[in-house]
Every structure is written in structure tokens, then in C-alpha cells.
GROMACS .gro file of C-alpha atoms in nm:
model
  277
    1UNK     CA    1   9.580  15.717  20.093
    2UNK     CA    2   9.960  15.647  19.886
    3UNK     CA    3  10.195  15.328  19.979
    4UNK     CA    4  10.445  15.535  20.140
    5UNK     CA    5  10.161  15.702  20.349
    6UNK     CA    6  10.060  15.373  20.483
    7UNK     CA    7  10.360  15.227  20.529
    8UNK     CA    8  10.443  15.502  20.772
    9UNK     CA    9  10.112  15.474  20.961
   10UNK     CA   10  10.174  15.086  20.987
   11UNK     CA   11  10.522  15.143  21.144
   12UNK     CA   12  10.355  15.408  21.346
   13UNK     CA   13  10.131  15.177  21.483
   14UNK     CA   14  10.424  14.901  21.555
   15UNK     CA   15  10.624  15.144  21.743
   16UNK     CA   16  10.380  15.324  21.923
   17UNK     CA   17  10.032  15.137  21.920
   18UNK     CA   18   9.708  15.298  21.807
   19UNK     CA   19   9.689  15.687  21.863
   20UNK     CA   20   9.439  15.808  22.100
   21UNK     CA   21   9.118  15.898  21.923
   22UNK     CA   22   9.021  16.262  21.814
   23UNK     CA   23   8.729  16.406  21.765
   24UNK     CA   24   8.559  16.725  21.629
   25UNK     CA   25   8.409  17.006  21.833
   26UNK     CA   26   8.254  17.205  21.556
   27UNK     CA   27   8.053  17.564  21.653
   28UNK     CA   28   7.764  17.639  21.422
   29UNK     CA   29   7.598  17.936  21.347
   30UNK     CA   30   7.241  17.953  21.467
   31UNK     CA   31   6.991  17.950  21.149
   32UNK     CA   32   6.831  18.273  21.093
   33UNK     CA   33   6.718  18.291  20.745
   34UNK     CA   34   7.014  18.418  20.637
   35UNK     CA   35   6.970  18.267  20.248
   36UNK     CA   36   6.619  18.378  20.287
   37UNK     CA   37   6.550  18.475  19.888
   38UNK     CA   38   6.831  18.256  19.722
   39UNK     CA   39   6.773  18.025  19.490
   40UNK     CA   40   7.041  17.843  19.472
   41UNK     CA   41   7.176  17.521  19.211
   42UNK     CA   42   7.414  17.309  19.391
   43UNK     CA   43   7.630  17.046  19.156
   44UNK     CA   44   7.699  16.729  19.312
   45UNK     CA   45   7.473  16.780  19.604
   46UNK     CA   46   7.382  16.422  19.637
   47UNK     CA   47   7.637  16.326  19.905
   48UNK     CA   48   7.935  16.486  20.042
   49UNK     CA   49   8.046  16.791  20.081
   50UNK     CA   50   7.782  16.896  19.840
   51UNK     CA   51   7.513  16.740  20.045
   52UNK     CA   52   7.627  16.922  20.349
   53UNK     CA   53   7.621  17.234  20.159
   54UNK     CA   54   7.236  17.200  20.061
   55UNK     CA   55   7.182  17.099  20.434
   56UNK     CA   56   7.337  17.398  20.557
   57UNK     CA   57   7.173  17.621  20.332
   58UNK     CA   58   6.817  17.476  20.313
   59UNK     CA   59   6.837  17.543  20.712
   60UNK     CA   60   6.901  17.889  20.635
   61UNK     CA   61   6.589  17.904  20.450
   62UNK     CA   62   6.749  17.905  20.055
   63UNK     CA   63   6.549  17.741  19.811
   64UNK     CA   64   6.813  17.445  19.683
   65UNK     CA   65   6.831  17.249  19.371
   66UNK     CA   66   7.084  16.958  19.387
   67UNK     CA   67   7.234  16.819  19.087
   68UNK     CA   68   7.463  16.515  19.022
   69UNK     CA   69   7.467  16.191  18.777
   70UNK     CA   70   7.256  15.945  18.969
   71UNK     CA   71   6.946  16.041  18.955
   72UNK     CA   72   6.810  15.754  19.208
   73UNK     CA   73   7.099  15.919  19.510
   74UNK     CA   74   6.963  16.271  19.414
   75UNK     CA   75   6.615  16.132  19.494
   76UNK     CA   76   6.672  15.992  19.830
   77UNK     CA   77   6.906  16.313  19.927
   78UNK     CA   78   6.645  16.579  19.782
   79UNK     CA   79   6.402  16.356  20.018
   80UNK     CA   80   6.643  16.387  20.334
   81UNK     CA   81   6.705  16.758  20.262
   82UNK     CA   82   6.384  16.905  20.166
   83UNK     CA   83   6.482  17.037  19.837
   84UNK     CA   84   6.440  16.996  19.468
   85UNK     CA   85   6.674  16.785  19.213
   86UNK     CA   86   6.792  16.792  18.858
   87UNK     CA   87   7.020  16.510  18.689
   88UNK     CA   88   7.328  16.645  18.516
   89UNK     CA   89   7.670  16.515  18.412
   90UNK     CA   90   7.894  16.806  18.450
   91UNK     CA   91   8.133  16.670  18.201
   92UNK     CA   92   7.888  16.715  17.908
   93UNK     CA   93   7.808  17.133  17.851
   94UNK     CA   94   7.590  17.045  17.585
   95UNK     CA   95   7.294  16.982  17.789
   96UNK     CA   96   7.397  17.295  18.030
   97UNK     CA   97   7.135  17.524  17.877
   98UNK     CA   98   6.860  17.291  17.849
   99UNK     CA   99   6.954  17.231  18.233
  100UNK     CA  100   6.982  17.567  18.320
  101UNK     CA  101   6.624  17.638  18.149
  102UNK     CA  102   6.468  17.374  18.374
  103UNK     CA  103   6.651  17.455  18.710
  104UNK     CA  104   6.498  17.780  18.685
  105UNK     CA  105   6.132  17.645  18.604
  106UNK     CA  106   6.203  17.427  18.942
  107UNK     CA  107   6.275  17.694  19.181
  108UNK     CA  108   6.102  17.957  18.993
  109UNK     CA  109   6.429  18.194  18.915
  110UNK     CA  110   6.799  18.129  19.028
  111UNK     CA  111   7.048  18.341  19.156
  112UNK     CA  112   7.320  18.122  19.335
  113UNK     CA  113   7.561  17.857  19.188
  114UNK     CA  114   7.758  17.620  19.344
  115UNK     CA  115   8.016  17.438  19.132
  116UNK     CA  116   8.097  17.181  19.391
  117UNK     CA  117   8.121  16.844  19.125
  118UNK     CA  118   8.453  16.700  19.112
  119UNK     CA  119   8.645  16.443  19.110
  120UNK     CA  120   9.006  16.279  19.210
  121UNK     CA  121   9.160  15.980  19.046
  122UNK     CA  122   9.457  15.970  19.307
  123UNK     CA  123   9.722  15.873  19.073
  124UNK     CA  124  10.015  15.713  19.282
  125UNK     CA  125  10.290  15.907  19.072
  126UNK     CA  126  10.350  16.124  18.765
  127UNK     CA  127  10.421  15.849  18.554
  128UNK     CA  128  10.019  15.668  18.639
  129UNK     CA  129   9.870  15.968  18.481
  130UNK     CA  130   9.679  15.875  18.164
  131UNK     CA  131   9.556  16.089  17.863
  132UNK     CA  132   9.206  15.926  17.992
  133UNK     CA  133   9.253  16.012  18.360
  134UNK     CA  134   9.367  16.345  18.268
  135UNK     CA  135   9.112  16.414  18.022
  136UNK     CA  136   8.837  16.313  18.283
  137UNK     CA  137   8.954  16.510  18.560
  138UNK     CA  138   8.962  16.835  18.340
  139UNK     CA  139   8.619  16.796  18.196
  140UNK     CA  140   8.431  16.763  18.572
  141UNK     CA  141   8.664  17.009  18.750
  142UNK     CA  142   8.741  17.250  18.511
  143UNK     CA  143   8.577  17.273  18.195
  144UNK     CA  144   8.202  17.163  18.354
  145UNK     CA  145   8.244  17.464  18.557
  146UNK     CA  146   8.338  17.702  18.347
  147UNK     CA  147   8.100  17.623  18.083
  148UNK     CA  148   7.820  17.547  18.367
  149UNK     CA  149   7.900  17.933  18.493
  150UNK     CA  150   7.889  18.078  18.172
  151UNK     CA  151   7.541  17.902  18.101
  152UNK     CA  152   7.424  18.009  18.455
  153UNK     CA  153   7.532  18.404  18.398
  154UNK     CA  154   7.382  18.414  18.036
  155UNK     CA  155   7.051  18.324  18.140
  156UNK     CA  156   7.034  18.489  18.478
  157UNK     CA  157   7.078  18.798  18.228
  158UNK     CA  158   6.821  18.663  17.994
  159UNK     CA  159   6.585  18.647  18.279
  160UNK     CA  160   6.699  19.018  18.422
  161UNK     CA  161   6.836  18.910  18.756
  162UNK     CA  162   7.000  19.187  18.891
  163UNK     CA  163   7.191  19.009  19.182
  164UNK     CA  164   7.381  18.709  19.165
  165UNK     CA  165   7.651  18.497  19.321
  166UNK     CA  166   7.884  18.196  19.208
  167UNK     CA  167   8.065  17.984  19.457
  168UNK     CA  168   8.341  17.756  19.298
  169UNK     CA  169   8.473  17.481  19.522
  170UNK     CA  170   8.826  17.481  19.518
  171UNK     CA  171   9.109  17.266  19.720
  172UNK     CA  172   9.405  17.360  19.943
  173UNK     CA  173   9.614  17.167  19.655
  174UNK     CA  174   9.521  17.484  19.448
  175UNK     CA  175   9.750  17.705  19.660
  176UNK     CA  176  10.062  17.459  19.608
  177UNK     CA  177  10.271  17.263  19.367
  178UNK     CA  178  10.131  16.941  19.248
  179UNK     CA  179  10.211  16.642  18.979
  180UNK     CA  180   9.855  16.530  18.885
  181UNK     CA  181   9.565  16.680  18.704
  182UNK     CA  182   9.357  16.726  19.013
  183UNK     CA  183   9.556  16.985  19.151
  184UNK     CA  184   9.621  17.159  18.833
  185UNK     CA  185   9.263  17.202  18.764
  186UNK     CA  186   9.202  17.355  19.152
  187UNK     CA  187   9.483  17.629  19.016
  188UNK     CA  188   9.287  17.717  18.743
  189UNK     CA  189   8.999  17.741  18.928
  190UNK     CA  190   9.155  17.992  19.133
  191UNK     CA  191   9.304  18.179  18.891
  192UNK     CA  192   8.914  18.167  18.690
  193UNK     CA  193   8.796  18.281  19.005
  194UNK     CA  194   8.977  18.607  19.002
  195UNK     CA  195   8.932  18.636  18.675
  196UNK     CA  196   8.507  18.613  18.664
  197UNK     CA  197   8.517  18.812  18.963
  198UNK     CA  198   8.694  19.151  18.827
  199UNK     CA  199   8.506  19.087  18.476
  200UNK     CA  200   8.145  19.096  18.662
  201UNK     CA  201   8.254  19.335  18.922
  202UNK     CA  202   8.041  19.566  18.803
  203UNK     CA  203   7.724  19.352  18.696
  204UNK     CA  204   7.623  19.268  19.048
  205UNK     CA  205   7.772  18.923  19.009
  206UNK     CA  206   7.978  18.788  19.263
  207UNK     CA  207   8.258  18.502  19.240
  208UNK     CA  208   8.442  18.350  19.499
  209UNK     CA  209   8.573  17.972  19.634
  210UNK     CA  210   8.586  17.800  19.931
  211UNK     CA  211   8.911  17.572  19.923
  212UNK     CA  212   8.860  17.302  20.202
  213UNK     CA  213   9.172  17.068  20.342
  214UNK     CA  214   9.164  16.704  20.304
  215UNK     CA  215   8.765  16.639  20.428
  216UNK     CA  216   8.584  16.331  20.499
  217UNK     CA  217   8.395  16.257  20.199
  218UNK     CA  218   8.346  15.989  19.944
  219UNK     CA  219   8.629  16.130  19.690
  220UNK     CA  220   8.921  16.118  19.980
  221UNK     CA  221   8.766  15.768  20.137
  222UNK     CA  222   8.830  15.903  20.492
  223UNK     CA  223   8.499  15.907  20.709
  224UNK     CA  224   8.353  16.161  20.957
  225UNK     CA  225   8.285  15.840  21.208
  226UNK     CA  226   8.495  15.747  21.486
  227UNK     CA  227   8.871  15.809  21.529
  228UNK     CA  228   8.921  16.090  21.257
  229UNK     CA  229   9.280  16.190  21.315
  230UNK     CA  230   9.454  16.244  21.048
  231UNK     CA  231   9.825  16.397  21.051
  232UNK     CA  232   9.813  16.562  20.740
  233UNK     CA  233   9.605  16.845  20.848
  234UNK     CA  234   9.764  17.087  21.080
  235UNK     CA  235   9.472  17.014  21.364
  236UNK     CA  236   9.534  16.693  21.356
  237UNK     CA  237   9.209  16.541  21.191
  238UNK     CA  238   9.013  16.593  20.891
  239UNK     CA  239   8.784  16.799  20.810
  240UNK     CA  240   8.422  16.815  20.862
  241UNK     CA  241   8.162  16.873  20.548
  242UNK     CA  242   7.968  17.064  20.782
  243UNK     CA  243   8.242  17.304  20.877
  244UNK     CA  244   8.298  17.404  20.543
  245UNK     CA  245   7.936  17.437  20.459
  246UNK     CA  246   7.942  17.701  20.710
  247UNK     CA  247   8.211  17.914  20.488
  248UNK     CA  248   8.009  17.849  20.222
  249UNK     CA  249   7.695  17.964  20.314
  250UNK     CA  250   7.874  18.292  20.439
  251UNK     CA  251   8.035  18.371  20.140
  252UNK     CA  252   7.716  18.328  19.922
  253UNK     CA  253   7.510  18.545  20.155
  254UNK     CA  254   7.424  18.919  20.153
  255UNK     CA  255   7.663  18.951  20.465
  256UNK     CA  256   7.960  18.914  20.205
  257UNK     CA  257   7.805  19.134  19.953
  258UNK     CA  258   8.185  19.323  19.964
  259UNK     CA  259   8.359  18.962  19.908
  260UNK     CA  260   8.436  18.864  19.540
  261UNK     CA  261   8.751  18.716  19.389
  262UNK     CA  262   8.842  18.552  19.708
  263UNK     CA  263   8.939  18.170  19.801
  264UNK     CA  264   8.912  18.156  20.139
  265UNK     CA  265   9.120  17.852  20.201
  266UNK     CA  266   8.998  17.612  20.485
  267UNK     CA  267   9.277  17.433  20.644
  268UNK     CA  268   9.389  17.641  20.973
  269UNK     CA  269   9.724  17.781  20.730
  270UNK     CA  270   9.839  17.483  20.648
  271UNK     CA  271   9.931  17.631  20.282
  272UNK     CA  272  10.073  17.914  20.401
  273UNK     CA  273  10.440  17.979  20.275
  274UNK     CA  274  10.592  18.111  20.582
  275UNK     CA  275  10.962  18.170  20.532
  276UNK     CA  276  11.071  17.973  20.895
  277UNK     CA  277  10.897  17.682  20.803
   0.00000   0.00000   0.00000
């Protein structure tokens, strides 16, 4: 949260007192093996949104492998989820081909890739962006997913997989202007989703994205416990990773076979450019 936002919150508290807590009332589709037969790799799956996506996918019958930089976190999360894990730093493309080969062996196949891993360094202003923070976010959020998808598609072709899906985790910032690299990377992701979807439309490979609004996660620093009110979202609260995971599960399921090149923005129409705003 920026300094101005903190001051605004403090002034509101002084003038009006603590606002009434807001709680999420989320509905879930009952698990019914929607993803049975899916062999799924989820980057950044050890915590946050990636963990929730993995949990939903496992509940739907998918065989899941989570990846991330921290082996200890992966091991603990995989035990909780009942899935497999493999260490990967998505900012190091030189490791991708060997990672895919190992993932294929652990899963005994693969047909779904979820590019979830990402970072935001939350620079407070345009002048706080440095070459290092710029490169770090581009390497993790854009360059990594691009070349990991390249490796994934190359190898499933080699293995003779005839039907596959790639899901990118974008952001509502990809639909708007931004002055920070994070937003630039998500806008680029949205363009890439459409370009790759068109490129592989006749190959049985679907490419889509889910683009959440501000969601409770380690990256945002917002908690899903207790009072989850947040004025920056239309719903008046932060979004829960579990509800975004519901949309992610649908997009990689066979029920969404007619969808490719779609960016599903999960923010209650917040970024719609309505002319009467």
C-alpha cells in the first residue's frame, strides 16, 4: 500500500472510526472429477494463489506438480496437497528443458501448464524503478513464462500429446495503464495469450489467462483472515485466491474447449472503460 493510501486510511479512521468488517461469501462448484486425466504443472504453486489453484485442481482429480524456488516450501505444500513437486526458478530459462523432462517423468505425462509464478516490487513512483527492479520483474513475469511455454509446447509435441492447455495468471493491471514494470509485464502477457492462442489454434493447444483483481496473497501483503475489507475493489473486499482458482479450473477443463485466447478478468467489471464513469 502506498503512502497516500495509508494516509487516506488513517484519516478515514480518525474521522469515522474503524469500518465494519466485510467477509467473503464464496460459492464453490462441488468437485466432480472435472480435471480427471489432466497432468498439470503449476509454477509458484507452493503458496498463495498457486497453492489455491493446485488445491482446486487436485480436488477435481488432476495429477498436479507444483514448482517454485524454495524446496522446503514446496515439500510442505505438496504434502498438504497430496501432489508432486519440483524446484524451478522461472527466471532461468536454461533450466526449462531439463525441468520439463523431469516433470514429464514424475507426472507420467503432461498436458496442462499454469504460468502462475510472478513478482511485484511495488515501486512507489516512476522514479523508484531501477534497471534491476525492471529486469527482475520482466525476467520472472514475462521472459520466464514465455520460454517455459515454449519448452512445454516443444516437448508435448515431441511426446505426441494431441490436446493441451496453457493458463497464464495475468492481472487487472494488464487491462489498464501503469507506470511500473509489473503492469507492463501483465499487459504483455495479455498480448502473448492472444498471439499464442491464434498460433496454436489448429494444434489442439488452448491458451488462456485469468486476470485477478487485488487478491489476498503474499505478493499483495493482504490477508484472507478476519476483516478483508478493501475499497480498491468494487466488491468492497479483497478477492480470495480460492475464488480465482474456480475460474482457473474451468478454463483448463474440457468444458472450456471452445475458449482460447481469452483473458478472464476477475474484478467485478472494475476495469471496464464505461463512458459514464
